[in-house]
Every structure is written in structure tokens, then in C-alpha cells.
Short mmCIF file of C-alpha atoms and ligand atoms in Angstrom, two decimals:
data_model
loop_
_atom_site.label_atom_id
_atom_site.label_comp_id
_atom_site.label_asym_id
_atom_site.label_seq_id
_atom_site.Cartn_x
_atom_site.Cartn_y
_atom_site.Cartn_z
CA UNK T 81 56.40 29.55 93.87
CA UNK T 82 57.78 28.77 97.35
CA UNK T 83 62.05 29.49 97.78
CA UNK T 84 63.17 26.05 98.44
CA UNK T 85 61.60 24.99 95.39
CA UNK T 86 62.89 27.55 93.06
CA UNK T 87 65.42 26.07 90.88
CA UNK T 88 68.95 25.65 91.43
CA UNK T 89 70.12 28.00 88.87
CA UNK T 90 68.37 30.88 89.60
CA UNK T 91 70.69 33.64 90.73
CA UNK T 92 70.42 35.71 94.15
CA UNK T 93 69.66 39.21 93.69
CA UNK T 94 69.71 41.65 97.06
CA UNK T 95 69.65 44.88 98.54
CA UNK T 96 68.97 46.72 101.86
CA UNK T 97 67.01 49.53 102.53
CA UNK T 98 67.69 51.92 104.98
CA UNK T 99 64.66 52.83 106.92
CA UNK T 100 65.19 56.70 107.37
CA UNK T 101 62.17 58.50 106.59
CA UNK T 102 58.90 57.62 104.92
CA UNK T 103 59.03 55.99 101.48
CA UNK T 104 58.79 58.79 98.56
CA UNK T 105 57.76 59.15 95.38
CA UNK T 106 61.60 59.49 94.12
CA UNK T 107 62.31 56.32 95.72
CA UNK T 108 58.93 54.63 94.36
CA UNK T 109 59.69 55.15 90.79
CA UNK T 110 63.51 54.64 91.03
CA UNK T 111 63.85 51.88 93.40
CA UNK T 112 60.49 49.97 94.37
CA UNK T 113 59.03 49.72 91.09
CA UNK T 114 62.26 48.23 89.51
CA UNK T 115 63.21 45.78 92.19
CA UNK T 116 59.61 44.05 92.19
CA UNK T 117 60.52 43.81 88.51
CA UNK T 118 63.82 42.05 89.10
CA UNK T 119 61.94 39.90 91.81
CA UNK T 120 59.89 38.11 88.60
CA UNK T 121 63.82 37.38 87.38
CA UNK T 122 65.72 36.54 90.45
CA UNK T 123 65.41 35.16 93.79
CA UNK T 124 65.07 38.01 95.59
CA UNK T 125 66.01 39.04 99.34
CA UNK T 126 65.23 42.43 100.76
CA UNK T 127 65.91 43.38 104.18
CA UNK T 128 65.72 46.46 106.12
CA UNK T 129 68.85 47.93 106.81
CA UNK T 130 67.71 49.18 110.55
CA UNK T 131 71.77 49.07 112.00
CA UNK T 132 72.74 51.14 109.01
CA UNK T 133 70.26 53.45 110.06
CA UNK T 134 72.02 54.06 113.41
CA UNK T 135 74.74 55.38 111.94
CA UNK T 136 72.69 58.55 111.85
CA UNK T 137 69.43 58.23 113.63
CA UNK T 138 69.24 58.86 117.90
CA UNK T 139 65.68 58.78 118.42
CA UNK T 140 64.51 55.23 118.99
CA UNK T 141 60.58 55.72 118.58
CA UNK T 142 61.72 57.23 114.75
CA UNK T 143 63.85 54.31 113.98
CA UNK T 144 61.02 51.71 115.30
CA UNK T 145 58.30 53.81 113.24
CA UNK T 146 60.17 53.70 110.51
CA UNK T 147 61.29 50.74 110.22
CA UNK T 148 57.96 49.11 110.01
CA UNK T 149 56.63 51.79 108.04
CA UNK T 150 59.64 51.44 105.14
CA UNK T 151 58.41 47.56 105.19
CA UNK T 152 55.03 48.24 105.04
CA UNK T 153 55.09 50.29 101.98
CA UNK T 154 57.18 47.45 100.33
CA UNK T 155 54.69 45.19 100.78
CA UNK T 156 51.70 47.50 99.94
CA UNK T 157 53.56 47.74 96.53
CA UNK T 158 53.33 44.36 96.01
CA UNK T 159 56.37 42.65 97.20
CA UNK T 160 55.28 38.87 97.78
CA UNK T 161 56.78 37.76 100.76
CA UNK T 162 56.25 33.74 99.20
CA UNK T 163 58.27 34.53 96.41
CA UNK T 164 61.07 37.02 97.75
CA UNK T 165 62.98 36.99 101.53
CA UNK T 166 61.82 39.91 103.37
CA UNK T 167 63.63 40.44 106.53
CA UNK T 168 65.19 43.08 108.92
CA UNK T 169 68.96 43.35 109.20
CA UNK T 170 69.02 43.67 112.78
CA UNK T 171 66.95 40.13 113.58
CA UNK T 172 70.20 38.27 111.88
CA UNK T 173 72.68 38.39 114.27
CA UNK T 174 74.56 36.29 112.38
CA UNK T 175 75.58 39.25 110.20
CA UNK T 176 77.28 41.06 113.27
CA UNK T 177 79.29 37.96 114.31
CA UNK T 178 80.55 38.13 110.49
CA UNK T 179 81.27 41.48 110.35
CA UNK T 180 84.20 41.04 112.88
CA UNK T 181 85.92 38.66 111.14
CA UNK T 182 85.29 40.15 107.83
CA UNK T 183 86.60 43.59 109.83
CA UNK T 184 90.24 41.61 110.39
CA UNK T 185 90.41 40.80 106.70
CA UNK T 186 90.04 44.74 105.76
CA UNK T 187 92.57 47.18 105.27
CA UNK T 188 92.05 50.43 106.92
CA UNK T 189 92.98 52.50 104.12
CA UNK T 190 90.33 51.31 102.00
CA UNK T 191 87.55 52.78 104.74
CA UNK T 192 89.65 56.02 104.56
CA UNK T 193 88.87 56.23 100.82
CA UNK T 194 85.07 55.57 101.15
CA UNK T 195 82.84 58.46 100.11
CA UNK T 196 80.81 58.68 102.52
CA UNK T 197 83.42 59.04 105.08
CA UNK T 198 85.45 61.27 102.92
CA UNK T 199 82.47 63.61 102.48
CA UNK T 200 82.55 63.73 106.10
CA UNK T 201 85.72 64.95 106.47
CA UNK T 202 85.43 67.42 103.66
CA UNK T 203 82.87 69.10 105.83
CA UNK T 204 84.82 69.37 108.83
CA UNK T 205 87.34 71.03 106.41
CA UNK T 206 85.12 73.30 104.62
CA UNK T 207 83.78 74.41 107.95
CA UNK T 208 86.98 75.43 109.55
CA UNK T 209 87.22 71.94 112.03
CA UNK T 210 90.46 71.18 113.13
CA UNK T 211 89.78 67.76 113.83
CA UNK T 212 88.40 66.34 110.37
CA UNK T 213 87.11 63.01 112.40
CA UNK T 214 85.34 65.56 114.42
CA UNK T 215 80.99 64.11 114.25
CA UNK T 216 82.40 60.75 112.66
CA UNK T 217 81.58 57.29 114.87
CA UNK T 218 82.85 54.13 114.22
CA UNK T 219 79.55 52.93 112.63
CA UNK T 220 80.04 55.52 109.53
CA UNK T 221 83.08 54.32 109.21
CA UNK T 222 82.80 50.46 109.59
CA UNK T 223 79.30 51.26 107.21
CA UNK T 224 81.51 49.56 104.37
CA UNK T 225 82.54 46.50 105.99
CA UNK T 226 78.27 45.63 107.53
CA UNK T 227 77.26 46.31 104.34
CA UNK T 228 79.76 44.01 102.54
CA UNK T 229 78.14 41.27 105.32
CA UNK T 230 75.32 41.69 104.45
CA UNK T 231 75.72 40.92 100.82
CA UNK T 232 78.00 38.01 101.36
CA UNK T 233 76.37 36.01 104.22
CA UNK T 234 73.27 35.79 101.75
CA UNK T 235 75.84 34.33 98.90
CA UNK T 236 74.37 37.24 96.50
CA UNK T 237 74.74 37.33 92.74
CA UNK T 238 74.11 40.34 92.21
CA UNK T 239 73.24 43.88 93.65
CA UNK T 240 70.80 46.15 92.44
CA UNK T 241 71.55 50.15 93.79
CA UNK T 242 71.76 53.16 92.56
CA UNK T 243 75.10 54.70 91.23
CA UNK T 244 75.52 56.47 95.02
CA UNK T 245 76.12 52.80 96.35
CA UNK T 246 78.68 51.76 93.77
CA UNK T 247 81.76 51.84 95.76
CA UNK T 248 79.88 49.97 98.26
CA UNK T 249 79.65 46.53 95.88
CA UNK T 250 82.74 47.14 94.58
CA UNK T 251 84.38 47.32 98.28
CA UNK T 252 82.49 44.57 99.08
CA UNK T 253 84.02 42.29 95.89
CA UNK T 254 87.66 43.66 97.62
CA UNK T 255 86.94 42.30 101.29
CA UNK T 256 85.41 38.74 99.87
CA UNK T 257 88.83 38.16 97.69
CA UNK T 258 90.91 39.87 100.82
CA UNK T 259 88.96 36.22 102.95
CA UNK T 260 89.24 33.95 99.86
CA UNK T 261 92.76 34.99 99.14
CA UNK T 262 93.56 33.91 103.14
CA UNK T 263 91.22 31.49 103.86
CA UNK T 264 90.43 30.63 100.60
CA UNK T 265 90.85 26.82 101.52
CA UNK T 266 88.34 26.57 103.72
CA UNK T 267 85.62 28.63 102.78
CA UNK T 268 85.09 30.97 99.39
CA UNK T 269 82.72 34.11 99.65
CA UNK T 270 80.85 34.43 96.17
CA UNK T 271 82.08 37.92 94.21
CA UNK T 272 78.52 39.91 93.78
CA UNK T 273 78.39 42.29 90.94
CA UNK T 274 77.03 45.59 90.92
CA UNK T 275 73.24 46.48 89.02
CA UNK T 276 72.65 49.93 88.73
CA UNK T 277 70.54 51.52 86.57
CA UNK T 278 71.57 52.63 82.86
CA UNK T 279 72.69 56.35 82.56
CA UNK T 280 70.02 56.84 80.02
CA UNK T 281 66.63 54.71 81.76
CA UNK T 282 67.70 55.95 84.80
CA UNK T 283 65.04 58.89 85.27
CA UNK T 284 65.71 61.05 88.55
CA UNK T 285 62.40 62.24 89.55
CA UNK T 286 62.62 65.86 90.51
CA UNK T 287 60.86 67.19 94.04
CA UNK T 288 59.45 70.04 94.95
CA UNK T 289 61.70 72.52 94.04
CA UNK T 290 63.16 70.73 90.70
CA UNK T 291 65.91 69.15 92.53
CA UNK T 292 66.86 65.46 92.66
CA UNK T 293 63.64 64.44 95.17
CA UNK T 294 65.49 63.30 98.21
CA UNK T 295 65.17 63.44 101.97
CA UNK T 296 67.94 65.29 101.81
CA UNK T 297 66.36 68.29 100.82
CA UNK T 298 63.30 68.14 102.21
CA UNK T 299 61.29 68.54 99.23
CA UNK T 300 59.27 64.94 98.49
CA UNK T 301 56.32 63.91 98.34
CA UNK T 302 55.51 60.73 100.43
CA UNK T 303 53.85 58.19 99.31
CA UNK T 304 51.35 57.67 101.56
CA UNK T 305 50.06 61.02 102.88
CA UNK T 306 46.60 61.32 103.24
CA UNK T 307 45.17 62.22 99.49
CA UNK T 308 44.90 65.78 100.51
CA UNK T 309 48.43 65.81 101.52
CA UNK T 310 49.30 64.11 98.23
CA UNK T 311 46.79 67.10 96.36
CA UNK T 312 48.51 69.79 98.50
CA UNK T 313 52.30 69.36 97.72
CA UNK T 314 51.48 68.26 93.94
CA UNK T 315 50.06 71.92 93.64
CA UNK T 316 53.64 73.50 95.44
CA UNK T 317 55.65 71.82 92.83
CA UNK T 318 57.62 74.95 91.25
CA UNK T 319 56.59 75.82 87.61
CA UNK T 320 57.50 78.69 85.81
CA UNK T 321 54.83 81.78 84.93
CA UNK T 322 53.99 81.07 81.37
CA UNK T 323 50.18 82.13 80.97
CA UNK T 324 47.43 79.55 80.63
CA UNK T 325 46.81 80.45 77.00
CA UNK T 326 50.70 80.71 76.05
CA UNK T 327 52.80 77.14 74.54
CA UNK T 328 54.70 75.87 76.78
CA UNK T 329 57.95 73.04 77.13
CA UNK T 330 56.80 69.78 79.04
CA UNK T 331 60.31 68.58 78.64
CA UNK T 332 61.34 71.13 81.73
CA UNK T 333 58.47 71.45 83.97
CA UNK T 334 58.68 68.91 86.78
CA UNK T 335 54.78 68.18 86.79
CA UNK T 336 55.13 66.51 83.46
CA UNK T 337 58.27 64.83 84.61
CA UNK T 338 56.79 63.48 87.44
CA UNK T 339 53.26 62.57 85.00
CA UNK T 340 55.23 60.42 82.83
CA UNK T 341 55.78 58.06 85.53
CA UNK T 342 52.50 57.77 86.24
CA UNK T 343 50.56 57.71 82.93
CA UNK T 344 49.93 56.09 80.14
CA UNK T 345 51.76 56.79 76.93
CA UNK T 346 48.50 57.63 74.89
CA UNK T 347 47.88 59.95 78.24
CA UNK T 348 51.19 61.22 78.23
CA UNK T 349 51.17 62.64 74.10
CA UNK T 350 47.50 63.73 75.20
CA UNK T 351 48.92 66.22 77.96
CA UNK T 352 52.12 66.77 76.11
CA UNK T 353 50.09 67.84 73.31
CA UNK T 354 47.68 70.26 75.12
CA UNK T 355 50.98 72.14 76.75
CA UNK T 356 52.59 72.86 73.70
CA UNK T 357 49.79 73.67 71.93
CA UNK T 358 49.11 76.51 74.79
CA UNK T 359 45.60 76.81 76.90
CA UNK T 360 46.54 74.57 79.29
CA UNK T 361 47.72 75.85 82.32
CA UNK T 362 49.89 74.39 85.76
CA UNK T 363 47.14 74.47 87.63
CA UNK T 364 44.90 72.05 85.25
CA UNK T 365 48.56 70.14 84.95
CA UNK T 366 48.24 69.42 88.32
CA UNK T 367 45.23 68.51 88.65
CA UNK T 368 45.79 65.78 85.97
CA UNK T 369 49.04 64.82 87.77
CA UNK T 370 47.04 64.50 90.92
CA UNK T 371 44.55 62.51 89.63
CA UNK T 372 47.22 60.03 87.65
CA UNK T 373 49.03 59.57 90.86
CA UNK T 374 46.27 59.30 93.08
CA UNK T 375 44.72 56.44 91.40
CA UNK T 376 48.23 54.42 91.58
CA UNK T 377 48.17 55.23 94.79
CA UNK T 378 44.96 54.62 96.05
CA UNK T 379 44.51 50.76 96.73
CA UNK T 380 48.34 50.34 97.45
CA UNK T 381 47.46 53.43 100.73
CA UNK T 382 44.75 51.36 101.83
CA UNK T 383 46.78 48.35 102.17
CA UNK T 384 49.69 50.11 103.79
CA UNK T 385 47.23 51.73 106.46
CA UNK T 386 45.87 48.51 107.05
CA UNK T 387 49.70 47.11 107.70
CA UNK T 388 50.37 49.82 110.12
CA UNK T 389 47.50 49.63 112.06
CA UNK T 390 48.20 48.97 115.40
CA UNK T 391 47.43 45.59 116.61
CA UNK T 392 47.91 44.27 113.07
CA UNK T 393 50.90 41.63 113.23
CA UNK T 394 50.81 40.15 109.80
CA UNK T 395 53.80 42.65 109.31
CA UNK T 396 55.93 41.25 111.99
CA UNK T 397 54.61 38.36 111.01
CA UNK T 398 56.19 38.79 107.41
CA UNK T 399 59.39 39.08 108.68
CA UNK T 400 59.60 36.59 111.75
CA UNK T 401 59.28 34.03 108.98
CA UNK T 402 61.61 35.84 106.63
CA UNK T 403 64.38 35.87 109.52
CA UNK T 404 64.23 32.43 109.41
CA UNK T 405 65.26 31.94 106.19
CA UNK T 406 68.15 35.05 106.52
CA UNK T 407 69.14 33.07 109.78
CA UNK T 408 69.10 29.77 107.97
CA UNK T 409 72.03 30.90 105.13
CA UNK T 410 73.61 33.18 106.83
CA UNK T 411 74.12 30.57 110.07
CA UNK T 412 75.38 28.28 107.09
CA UNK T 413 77.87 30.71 105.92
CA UNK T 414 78.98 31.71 109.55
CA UNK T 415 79.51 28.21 110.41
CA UNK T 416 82.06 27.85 107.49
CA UNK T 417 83.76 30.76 107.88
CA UNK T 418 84.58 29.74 111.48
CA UNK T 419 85.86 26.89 110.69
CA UNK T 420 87.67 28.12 108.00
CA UNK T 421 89.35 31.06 110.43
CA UNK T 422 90.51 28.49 112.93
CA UNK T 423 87.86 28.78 115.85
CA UNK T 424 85.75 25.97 115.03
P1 LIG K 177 66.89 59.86 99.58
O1 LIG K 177 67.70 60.66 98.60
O2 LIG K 177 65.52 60.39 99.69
O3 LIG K 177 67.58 59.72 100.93
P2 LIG K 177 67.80 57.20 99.15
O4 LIG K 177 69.19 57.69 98.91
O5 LIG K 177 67.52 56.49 100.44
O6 LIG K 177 66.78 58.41 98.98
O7 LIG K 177 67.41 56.28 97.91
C1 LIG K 177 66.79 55.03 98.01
C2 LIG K 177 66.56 54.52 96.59
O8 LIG K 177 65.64 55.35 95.88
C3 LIG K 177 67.83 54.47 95.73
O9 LIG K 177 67.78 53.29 94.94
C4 LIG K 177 67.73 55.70 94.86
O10 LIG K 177 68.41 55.52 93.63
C5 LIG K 177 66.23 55.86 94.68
N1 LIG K 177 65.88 57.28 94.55
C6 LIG K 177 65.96 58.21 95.53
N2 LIG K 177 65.54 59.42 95.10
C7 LIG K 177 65.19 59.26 93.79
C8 LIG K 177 64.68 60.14 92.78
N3 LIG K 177 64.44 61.42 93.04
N4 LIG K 177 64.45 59.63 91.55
C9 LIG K 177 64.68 58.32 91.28
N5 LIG K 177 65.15 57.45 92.19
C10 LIG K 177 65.42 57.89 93.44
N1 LIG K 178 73.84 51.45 102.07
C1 LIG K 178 72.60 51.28 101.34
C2 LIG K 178 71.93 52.67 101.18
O1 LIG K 178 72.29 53.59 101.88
C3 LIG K 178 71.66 50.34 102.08
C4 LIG K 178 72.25 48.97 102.23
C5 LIG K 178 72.68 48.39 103.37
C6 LIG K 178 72.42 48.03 101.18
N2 LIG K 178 73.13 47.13 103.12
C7 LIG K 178 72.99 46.87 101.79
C8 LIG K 178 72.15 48.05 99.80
C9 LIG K 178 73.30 45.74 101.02
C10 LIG K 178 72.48 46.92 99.05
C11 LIG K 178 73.05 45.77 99.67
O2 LIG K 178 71.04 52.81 100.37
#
């Protein structure tokens, strides 16, 4: 089904990824597997959030690498560029031109209360820094206001994140009636609402170590490693030193966390089964998690090497045409909002 044809009801669902790192298995289960869900529901727009990214990142080669590798993987997954707008944040300039005049319609004190801002500042603090600003540019703390933008030039419904991103939608429902309660009479933003996951479907895959797996702590495993990479950190995942022969409790080991997500349920009770009964030990565990993951993985690495080899342009392909389309409302919403500000 193409966009323009979809029908007229049909509410806008989006949300921005911010190309940091390579894509990991955390992020697989909790983000890319549910918003290709939501993608058979809504119409769906995903766009890398490359400016975001620069609120943090100085190497250029890093940002450009991963950039196209975050797409990539999204597409290797399955996204169907026909079906959902795939685009980079940074090929709309539209968005920018926006952000000013959605800056003027902001209060200041509502960026002091952000979190991630705060937490900035409560760093400085806990580290002895006189200056609390100290580290903090003006893109960390205007991070609010693009991302606000970027919901409302795409006149979004709704905004799937997870709970870390909360404030985010709920600032960004603050600046829209801020412009609709002042200019209200010449142009209205949409209010998005927030999706996040339920407390109790809401699975946080653990890493490495046990904790949450994030980038943060350096302890995921990437999607698309080579398979021995992939067979090589599923055998450091931390388990504890019950003997092979010895019962043991899925429930808190992390390779059976992590198996769940990749299993069957019939294969799931088989495994869960075998541990409690005892004579099954991590290393066999891991084996079978290996294998589980492996074949998920498999077809979807193939096409994401394919993507990123070089010469290949279907990716930038993918989201020339998808830049378009983010041009094409957002250019609409711009031109409103100028007129409704007084300098069109
Ligand atoms: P990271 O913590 O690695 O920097 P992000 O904060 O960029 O990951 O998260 C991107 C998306 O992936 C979010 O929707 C987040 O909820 C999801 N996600 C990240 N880590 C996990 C995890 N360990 N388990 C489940 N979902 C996760
Ligand atoms: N700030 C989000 C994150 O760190 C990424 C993001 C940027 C985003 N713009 C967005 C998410 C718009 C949803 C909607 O994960």
C-alpha cells in the first residue's frame, strides 16, 4: 500500500532514532521489533535523528558510519520503505527553520527542568564543579525544543518511546499549546500523545553483565557482528556457578532471559524444563541461545551487509525518496506557521 493512498483516517505514528552506536540486541527486542508492529497499525514515519546525535558525538566519520549503519539495520529487519517514511532528520531543513520559531514560543524554565539537562548538572555537582553548566552546549539544552519539531512538523498522532523519552512528548504537547495558544488563529499544531510500553510487557533485556543492555555500559551484544562475534559474547554473559547436574532458576539467569525473546514457547518450557530439572548446564544454555538467536539473525545479517556495502546506493536511495515526503509536510507546516507568525 503506497502513503498517498492510505486512508484518511489512519493516524500518524513517529519516532527518531538516534544513530549512536551499532543497533543491539536490547534495542532489537524493545524497540525494532515493536515499531514494525505498530507500522501494520499506523502510518508510520521513522527518521534518523543524526542532529540529535551531535549533541554528543565529535567524530564525523562515526556519525556518517553510523548513521547509515542504524538505517540499514532498520531496513534489514524489515521496515518497508513503501509502506512507512524513512528519512534522516538532518536532510529536512525545514525542521531547523521551525525550531526557531518554536524556540520563541518556549519558556526557558521548562529546558531548566528537563532531565537530561538536569542530570547534567547533577554531575557537575557531584563532582565538585563550580560551574554546574560546565560540559553543557546549547544543543543539550535546546534537545527538547528539535525534538518537539520534529514531532510536530510531521502532524504526529502519536509517539511510540520508551519511558526515558516521556518528558520529551509531554514537553513537546506544552510548546504546541504555548504556538496554538498565540497563534492559534492562524495555524494549530496537532497535540501528539505519548506510547510507551506497559510496565508489565515491557521486558528490559539484560547485557552482559545482567544490567539493563545499553551502550551505556558497554555490555551489548550487536546485532550484526560476525556469527562468531555473536557466539563469543553469548558465552561471556555472567551466570552463576551452579553445577551442570544441580536444578537451577531460569527466571534469574540472563541467558534464559535473553532465550525467551528468541524462541518459541514450546522451545522455551523445553529449556525451562531441562534447567530446573538439573543436568543442563550454562554452557549447553548457550549454545541453545546461540543457535536461537543466530537463526533470527542470519538472513536479516546478510541483508544488512549487503546494504552497507560500499557502492550499494539503494540505502541512500531509501531515504532520498523518503526526504521527499518529510520535505513535502513539513514545507506544508512551515509555510503556515510563517504566515501565521507574521513573516509571510
Ligand atoms: P542504549 O541504552 O543502548 O543507548 P537507547 O537509549 O538508544 O539504547 O534505546 C533505543 C531504544 O531501544 C529505546 O526504545 C529503548 O527503550 C530500547 N532499549 C534499549 N535498551 C534496551 C534493553 N536492554 N531492553 C529493551 N529495550 C531496550
Ligand atoms: N530523543 C530520542 C532518543 O534519544 C530520539 C528522538 C529524536 C525522537 N527526535 C524524536 C524520538 C522524535 C521520538 C520522536 O531516543
Amino acid at each position: 500500500m503506497a502513503m498517498d493512498s492510505s486512508p484518511a483516517h489512519t493516524k500518524v505514528s513517529l519516532t527518531g532514532i538516534k544513530p549512536t552506536g551499532y543497533v543491539h540486541l536490547g534495542n532489537y527486542v524493545g524497540a525494532i521489533r515493536p515499531a514494525l508492529a505498530l507500522a501494520e497499525k499506523y502510518e508510520s514515519w521513522y527518521f534518523m535523528a543524526d542532529y540529535h546525535s551531535l549533541t554528543s558525538m565529535r567524530d564525523a566519520q562515526a556519525l556518517r558510519h553510523y548513521t547509515r549503519s542504524v538505517a540499514a539495520t532498520w531496513l534489514a529487519c524489515g521496515l518497508d520503505p513503501e509502506r512507512t517514511v524513512f528519512y534522516r532528520q538532518s536532510d529536512v531543513p525545514e525542521i531547523f527553520e521551525l525550531q526557531w520559531v518554536m524556540s520563541c514560543v518556549t519558556g526557558k524554565g521548562l529546558m531548566n527542568r528537563a532531565h537530561a539537562y538536569k542530570a547534567a548538572r547533577d554531575r557537575n555537582r557531584e563532582n565538585g564543579v563550580e560551574d554546574l553548566d560546565a560540559g553543557v552546549n546549547m544543543g543539550l539544552y535546546n534537545y527538547p525544543v528539535l525534538m518537539a519539531v520534529d514531532i510536530l512538523a510531521m502532524e504526529t498522532d502519536v509517539v511510540p518511546v520508551g519511558r526515558d523519552q516521556l518528558q520529551h512528548v509531554e514537553y513537546t504537547a506544552d510548546i504546541a499549546g504555548s504556538f496554538n495558544h498565540l497563534f492559534g488563529e492562524g495555524y494549530t499544531f496537532k497535540i501528539p500523545l505519548p506510547m510507551v510500553p506497559d510496565e508489565s510487557t515491557a521486558h528490559t533485556l539484560p547485557g552482559l553483565d545482567g544490567r539493563k543492555m545499553s551502550k551505556s555500559y558497554n555490555n551489548t551484544i550487536p546485532m550484526f557482528g560476525t556469527e562468531k562475534e555473536l557466539e563469543k559474547l553469548i558465552k561471556r554473559i555472567k551466570t552463576d556457578s551452579v553445577p551442570v547436574e544441580e536444578p537451577k532458576d531460569p527466571d534469574s539467569a540472563h541467558v534464559f532471559q535473553i532465550y525467551q525473546h528468541f524462541a518459541s514457547p514450546a522451545e522455551v518450557a523445553e529449556v525451562r524444563a531441562r534447567l530446573e530439572k538439573g543436568g543442563m548446564g550454562w554452557g549447553e544454555a548457550k549454545k541453545v541461545l546461540f543457535d536461537a538467536v543466530n537463526a533470527e539473525l542470519s538472513p536479516l545479517r546478510a541483508r544488512y551487509n549487503e546494504l552497507m556495502t560500499p557502492g550499494n546506493t539503494e540505502l541512500d536511495e531509501v531515504l532520498a525518496t523518503g526526504a521527499v515526503k518529510a520535505r513535502k509536510r513539513a514545507g506544508a507546516v512551515l509555510s503556515a506557521v510563517r504566515r501565521a507568525v507574521g513573516v509571510a
